[in-house]
């Protein structure tokens, strides 16, 4: 009986791997890899990592997709402006405050 449980659990886990979810996760990771260096222009690396999590959590799917387009290249003016717009949202500010990160100047 235990031999049957492991394959069943594996099949259940694989069924949970929805292609759309996988694509969203990749897009989110790509966007985060763009946001972290932008935030590092204004704060220390550990703070930038935490701030990037707040930015990503409060970005719309379209914004995430736009940010992800800059993966592998230096973030341009539009990308920096998009991050700044997300930072101005009350929910982003609350997230950053909860993580002990002050307002971003710049």
GROMACS .gro file of N, CA and C in nm:
model
  318
    1UNK      N    1   0.081  -0.120   0.000
    1UNK     CA    2   0.000   0.000   0.000
    1UNK      C    3   0.085   0.127   0.000
    2UNK      N    4   0.193   0.139   0.084
    2UNK     CA    5   0.274   0.261   0.081
    2UNK      C    6   0.337   0.287  -0.055
    3UNK      N    7   0.362   0.184  -0.133
    3UNK     CA    8   0.421   0.203  -0.266
    3UNK      C    9   0.325   0.278  -0.358
    4UNK      N   10   0.197   0.267  -0.333
    4UNK     CA   11   0.097   0.334  -0.416
    4UNK      C   12   0.081   0.481  -0.377
    5UNK      N   13   0.113   0.514  -0.255
    5UNK     CA   14   0.094   0.650  -0.207
    5UNK      C   15   0.192   0.747  -0.274
    6UNK      N   16   0.318   0.710  -0.286
    6UNK     CA   17   0.418   0.800  -0.344
    6UNK      C   18   0.384   0.839  -0.488
    7UNK      N   19   0.352   0.744  -0.577
    7UNK     CA   20   0.314   0.785  -0.714
    7UNK      C   21   0.188   0.871  -0.717
    8UNK      N   22   0.094   0.842  -0.629
    8UNK     CA   23  -0.028   0.920  -0.622
    8UNK      C   24   0.002   1.063  -0.580
    9UNK      N   25   0.089   1.080  -0.482
    9UNK     CA   26   0.128   1.214  -0.439
    9UNK      C   27   0.200   1.289  -0.550
   10UNK      N   28   0.285   1.218  -0.624
   10UNK     CA   29   0.357   1.279  -0.735
   10UNK      C   30   0.260   1.325  -0.843
   11UNK      N   31   0.163   1.242  -0.877
   11UNK     CA   32   0.064   1.281  -0.977
   11UNK      C   33  -0.019   1.400  -0.931
   12UNK      N   34  -0.052   1.403  -0.804
   12UNK     CA   35  -0.127   1.515  -0.749
   12UNK      C   36  -0.046   1.643  -0.758
   13UNK      N   37   0.082   1.635  -0.725
   13UNK     CA   38   0.169   1.753  -0.733
   13UNK      C   39   0.184   1.801  -0.876
   14UNK      N   40   0.200   1.709  -0.970
   14UNK     CA   41   0.213   1.746  -1.110
   14UNK      C   42   0.085   1.809  -1.164
   15UNK      N   43  -0.028   1.760  -1.121
   15UNK     CA   44  -0.155   1.817  -1.165
   15UNK      C   45  -0.170   1.961  -1.117
   16UNK      N   46  -0.109   1.992  -1.004
   16UNK     CA   47  -0.116   2.128  -0.950
   16UNK      C   48  -0.029   2.225  -1.029
   17UNK      N   49   0.061   2.173  -1.111
   17UNK     CA   50   0.150   2.258  -1.191
   17UNK      C   51   0.078   2.304  -1.316
   18UNK      N   52  -0.009   2.397  -1.300
   18UNK     CA   53  -0.084   2.457  -1.409
   18UNK      C   54   0.012   2.541  -1.494
   19UNK      N   55   0.011   2.526  -1.626
   19UNK     CA   56   0.102   2.604  -1.711
   19UNK      C   57   0.088   2.755  -1.691
   20UNK      N   58  -0.033   2.802  -1.668
   20UNK     CA   59  -0.054   2.945  -1.646
   20UNK      C   60   0.014   2.989  -1.516
   21UNK      N   61   0.005   2.908  -1.412
   21UNK     CA   62   0.069   2.940  -1.285
   21UNK      C   63   0.221   2.941  -1.301
   22UNK      N   64   0.273   2.845  -1.373
   22UNK     CA   65   0.417   2.840  -1.398
   22UNK      C   66   0.462   2.965  -1.472
   23UNK      N   67   0.386   3.006  -1.574
   23UNK     CA   68   0.420   3.126  -1.651
   23UNK      C   69   0.415   3.251  -1.564
   24UNK      N   70   0.315   3.260  -1.478
   24UNK     CA   71   0.304   3.374  -1.387
   24UNK      C   72   0.422   3.380  -1.291
   25UNK      N   73   0.463   3.263  -1.240
   25UNK     CA   74   0.576   3.259  -1.148
   25UNK      C   75   0.705   3.303  -1.217
   26UNK      N   76   0.723   3.260  -1.340
   26UNK     CA   77   0.842   3.300  -1.416
   26UNK      C   78   0.839   3.450  -1.440
   27UNK      N   79   0.724   3.502  -1.479
   27UNK     CA   80   0.708   3.645  -1.504
   27UNK      C   81   0.736   3.726  -1.377
   28UNK      N   82   0.685   3.678  -1.265
   28UNK     CA   83   0.706   3.747  -1.137
   28UNK      C   84   0.853   3.748  -1.099
   29UNK      N   85   0.921   3.635  -1.116
   29UNK     CA   86   1.064   3.629  -1.084
   29UNK      C   87   1.145   3.720  -1.175
   30UNK      N   88   1.108   3.724  -1.302
   30UNK     CA   89   1.178   3.812  -1.397
   30UNK      C   90   1.158   3.958  -1.359
   31UNK      N   91   1.035   3.994  -1.324
   31UNK     CA   92   1.007   4.132  -1.283
   31UNK      C   93   1.085   4.168  -1.157
   32UNK      N   94   1.091   4.076  -1.063
   32UNK     CA   95   1.164   4.101  -0.938
   32UNK      C   96   1.313   4.122  -0.966
   33UNK      N   97   1.368   4.047  -1.063
   33UNK     CA   98   1.510   4.062  -1.095
   33UNK      C   99   1.539   4.198  -1.158
   34UNK      N  100   1.437   4.263  -1.210
   34UNK     CA  101   1.451   4.399  -1.264
   34UNK      C  102   1.434   4.502  -1.153
   35UNK      N  103   1.340   4.478  -1.063
   35UNK     CA  104   1.308   4.575  -0.957
   35UNK      C  105   1.420   4.586  -0.854
   36UNK      N  106   1.482   4.475  -0.817
   36UNK     CA  107   1.586   4.478  -0.713
   36UNK      C  108   1.698   4.577  -0.748
   37UNK      N  109   1.757   4.573  -0.868
   37UNK     CA  110   1.863   4.670  -0.899
   37UNK      C  111   1.814   4.815  -0.898
   38UNK      N  112   1.689   4.837  -0.938
   38UNK     CA  113   1.634   4.973  -0.932
   38UNK      C  114   1.630   5.019  -0.787
   39UNK      N  115   1.583   4.933  -0.699
   39UNK     CA  116   1.574   4.969  -0.557
   39UNK      C  117   1.712   4.987  -0.495
   40UNK      N  118   1.812   4.912  -0.544
   40UNK     CA  119   1.947   4.925  -0.490
   40UNK      C  120   2.009   5.062  -0.519
   41UNK      N  121   1.951   5.136  -0.610
   41UNK     CA  122   1.997   5.274  -0.634
   41UNK      C  123   1.960   5.366  -0.519
   42UNK      N  124   1.867   5.323  -0.435
   42UNK     CA  125   1.815   5.409  -0.329
   42UNK      C  126   1.834   5.355  -0.187
   43UNK      N  127   1.879   5.229  -0.176
   43UNK     CA  128   1.890   5.168  -0.043
   43UNK      C  129   1.989   5.052  -0.047
   44UNK      N  130   2.017   4.998   0.068
   44UNK     CA  131   2.110   4.886   0.077
   44UNK      C  132   2.049   4.761   0.012
   45UNK      N  133   2.135   4.666  -0.021
   45UNK     CA  134   2.090   4.545  -0.089
   45UNK      C  135   1.982   4.469  -0.009
   46UNK      N  136   2.000   4.446   0.122
   46UNK     CA  137   1.894   4.375   0.195
   46UNK      C  138   1.760   4.450   0.194
   47UNK      N  139   1.766   4.582   0.208
   47UNK     CA  140   1.644   4.661   0.203
   47UNK      C  141   1.582   4.655   0.063
   48UNK      N  142   1.667   4.659  -0.039
   48UNK     CA  143   1.618   4.654  -0.177
   48UNK      C  144   1.544   4.524  -0.204
   49UNK      N  145   1.594   4.414  -0.150
   49UNK     CA  146   1.529   4.284  -0.167
   49UNK      C  147   1.388   4.288  -0.106
   50UNK      N  148   1.379   4.340   0.016
   50UNK     CA  149   1.249   4.347   0.084
   50UNK      C  150   1.156   4.445   0.014
   51UNK      N  151   1.209   4.559  -0.029
   51UNK     CA  152   1.127   4.657  -0.100
   51UNK      C  153   1.077   4.601  -0.232
   52UNK      N  154   1.161   4.526  -0.300
   52UNK     CA  155   1.120   4.465  -0.427
   52UNK      C  156   1.003   4.370  -0.407
   53UNK      N  157   1.004   4.297  -0.296
   53UNK     CA  158   0.890   4.208  -0.265
   53UNK      C  159   0.761   4.289  -0.253
   54UNK      N  160   0.769   4.406  -0.191
   54UNK     CA  161   0.651   4.491  -0.176
   54UNK      C  162   0.606   4.546  -0.310
   55UNK      N  163   0.700   4.587  -0.392
   55UNK     CA  164   0.666   4.639  -0.525
   55UNK      C  165   0.597   4.530  -0.606
   56UNK      N  166   0.655   4.411  -0.608
   56UNK     CA  167   0.600   4.300  -0.684
   56UNK      C  168   0.461   4.262  -0.633
   57UNK      N  169   0.444   4.262  -0.502
   57UNK     CA  170   0.315   4.224  -0.443
   57UNK      C  171   0.205   4.323  -0.479
   58UNK      N  172   0.242   4.448  -0.509
   58UNK     CA  173   0.142   4.550  -0.535
   58UNK      C  174   0.136   4.593  -0.681
   59UNK      N  175   0.204   4.523  -0.767
   59UNK     CA  176   0.200   4.552  -0.910
   59UNK      C  177   0.086   4.473  -0.975
   60UNK      N  178   0.026   4.532  -1.074
   60UNK     CA  179  -0.078   4.461  -1.150
   60UNK      C  180  -0.011   4.359  -1.242
   61UNK      N  181  -0.086   4.263  -1.292
   61UNK     CA  182  -0.028   4.168  -1.387
   61UNK      C  183   0.035   4.237  -1.509
   62UNK      N  184  -0.028   4.341  -1.559
   62UNK     CA  185   0.027   4.414  -1.674
   62UNK      C  186   0.157   4.484  -1.636
   63UNK      N  187   0.163   4.538  -1.514
   63UNK     CA  188   0.286   4.603  -1.468
   63UNK      C  189   0.398   4.500  -1.452
   64UNK      N  190   0.365   4.385  -1.397
   64UNK     CA  191   0.466   4.279  -1.383
   64UNK      C  192   0.521   4.239  -1.518
   65UNK      N  193   0.434   4.226  -1.615
   65UNK     CA  194   0.476   4.189  -1.749
   65UNK      C  195   0.567   4.297  -1.808
   66UNK      N  196   0.532   4.423  -1.787
   66UNK     CA  197   0.615   4.533  -1.836
   66UNK      C  198   0.751   4.535  -1.769
   67UNK      N  199   0.755   4.512  -1.639
   67UNK     CA  200   0.882   4.509  -1.568
   67UNK      C  201   0.967   4.391  -1.614
   68UNK      N  202   0.903   4.278  -1.635
   68UNK     CA  203   0.976   4.158  -1.676
   68UNK      C  204   1.042   4.175  -1.813
   69UNK      N  205   0.989   4.263  -1.895
   69UNK     CA  206   1.047   4.285  -2.028
   69UNK      C  207   1.190   4.338  -2.021
   70UNK      N  208   1.225   4.401  -1.910
   70UNK     CA  209   1.360   4.458  -1.896
   70UNK      C  210   1.460   4.359  -1.838
   71UNK      N  211   1.423   4.234  -1.824
   71UNK     CA  212   1.514   4.136  -1.766
   71UNK      C  213   1.639   4.125  -1.854
   72UNK      N  214   1.753   4.124  -1.790
   72UNK     CA  215   1.879   4.110  -1.862
   72UNK      C  216   1.937   4.239  -1.916
   73UNK      N  217   1.866   4.349  -1.900
   73UNK     CA  218   1.918   4.478  -1.945
   73UNK      C  219   1.905   4.579  -1.832
   74UNK      N  220   1.975   4.687  -1.845
   74UNK     CA  221   1.966   4.794  -1.744
   74UNK      C  222   1.828   4.858  -1.753
   75UNK      N  223   1.764   4.876  -1.640
   75UNK     CA  224   1.629   4.934  -1.637
   75UNK      C  225   1.633   5.075  -1.694
   76UNK      N  226   1.542   5.102  -1.785
   76UNK     CA  227   1.533   5.233  -1.846
   76UNK      C  228   1.447   5.328  -1.765
   77UNK      N  229   1.433   5.448  -1.816
   77UNK     CA  230   1.357   5.553  -1.749
   77UNK      C  231   1.212   5.511  -1.724
   78UNK      N  232   1.150   5.448  -1.823
   78UNK     CA  233   1.011   5.406  -1.808
   78UNK      C  234   0.997   5.302  -1.698
   79UNK      N  235   1.090   5.209  -1.690
   79UNK     CA  236   1.086   5.107  -1.586
   79UNK      C  237   1.101   5.170  -1.448
   80UNK      N  238   1.196   5.261  -1.435
   80UNK     CA  239   1.216   5.330  -1.306
   80UNK      C  240   1.089   5.407  -1.269
   81UNK      N  241   1.026   5.471  -1.366
   81UNK     CA  242   0.902   5.544  -1.340
   81UNK      C  243   0.790   5.449  -1.299
   82UNK      N  244   0.782   5.333  -1.362
   82UNK     CA  245   0.680   5.235  -1.324
   82UNK      C  246   0.700   5.187  -1.180
   83UNK      N  247   0.825   5.163  -1.143
   83UNK     CA  248   0.854   5.123  -1.004
   83UNK      C  249   0.814   5.236  -0.910
   84UNK      N  250   0.848   5.359  -0.946
   84UNK     CA  251   0.813   5.475  -0.861
   84UNK      C  252   0.662   5.487  -0.845
   85UNK      N  253   0.587   5.463  -0.951
   85UNK     CA  254   0.440   5.469  -0.942
   85UNK      C  255   0.386   5.363  -0.846
   86UNK      N  256   0.442   5.245  -0.851
   86UNK     CA  257   0.398   5.137  -0.761
   86UNK      C  258   0.437   5.172  -0.617
   87UNK      N  259   0.554   5.232  -0.599
   87UNK     CA  260   0.598   5.271  -0.464
   87UNK      C  261   0.506   5.375  -0.401
   88UNK      N  262   0.439   5.457  -0.481
   88UNK     CA  263   0.351   5.562  -0.429
   88UNK      C  264   0.218   5.508  -0.377
   89UNK      N  265   0.188   5.386  -0.404
   89UNK     CA  266   0.060   5.330  -0.361
   89UNK      C  267   0.060   5.308  -0.209
   90UNK      N  268  -0.053   5.338  -0.145
   90UNK     CA  269  -0.061   5.318   0.000
   90UNK      C  270  -0.030   5.174   0.042
   91UNK      N  271  -0.076   5.077  -0.033
   91UNK     CA  272  -0.051   4.937   0.005
   91UNK      C  273   0.098   4.904  -0.002
   92UNK      N  274   0.169   4.962  -0.098
   92UNK     CA  275   0.313   4.938  -0.109
   92UNK      C  276   0.384   5.005   0.009
   93UNK      N  277   0.342   5.128   0.040
   93UNK     CA  278   0.402   5.199   0.154
   93UNK      C  279   0.378   5.123   0.284
   94UNK      N  280   0.260   5.068   0.301
   94UNK     CA  281   0.229   4.989   0.422
   94UNK      C  282   0.316   4.865   0.429
   95UNK      N  283   0.333   4.799   0.316
   95UNK     CA  284   0.416   4.679   0.310
   95UNK      C  285   0.560   4.714   0.350
   96UNK      N  286   0.610   4.822   0.295
   96UNK     CA  287   0.749   4.861   0.325
   96UNK      C  288   0.764   4.902   0.471
   97UNK      N  289   0.666   4.974   0.522
   97UNK     CA  290   0.671   5.014   0.663
   97UNK      C  291   0.670   4.891   0.754
   98UNK      N  292   0.590   4.792   0.719
   98UNK     CA  293   0.582   4.668   0.797
   98UNK      C  294   0.716   4.594   0.795
   99UNK      N  295   0.795   4.613   0.692
   99UNK     CA  296   0.926   4.548   0.681
   99UNK      C  297   1.039   4.637   0.731
  100UNK      N  298   1.003   4.752   0.788
  100UNK     CA  299   1.102   4.842   0.845
  100UNK      C  300   1.179   4.924   0.744
  101UNK      N  301   1.119   4.946   0.628
  101UNK     CA  302   1.184   5.026   0.523
  101UNK      C  303   1.113   5.159   0.514
  102UNK      N  304   1.190   5.266   0.525
  102UNK     CA  305   1.134   5.399   0.516
  102UNK      C  306   1.099   5.439   0.375
  103UNK      N  307   1.043   5.557   0.357
  103UNK     CA  308   1.009   5.605   0.223
  103UNK      C  309   1.134   5.613   0.134
  104UNK      N  310   1.113   5.592   0.007
  104UNK     CA  311   1.224   5.596  -0.089
  104UNK      C  312   1.236   5.738  -0.142
  105UNK      N  313   1.355   5.793  -0.131
  105UNK     CA  314   1.381   5.927  -0.185
  105UNK      C  315   1.442   5.911  -0.324
  106UNK      N  316   1.404   5.999  -0.412
  106UNK     CA  317   1.466   5.994  -0.543
  106UNK      C  318   1.374   6.004  -0.656
   0.00000   0.00000   0.00000
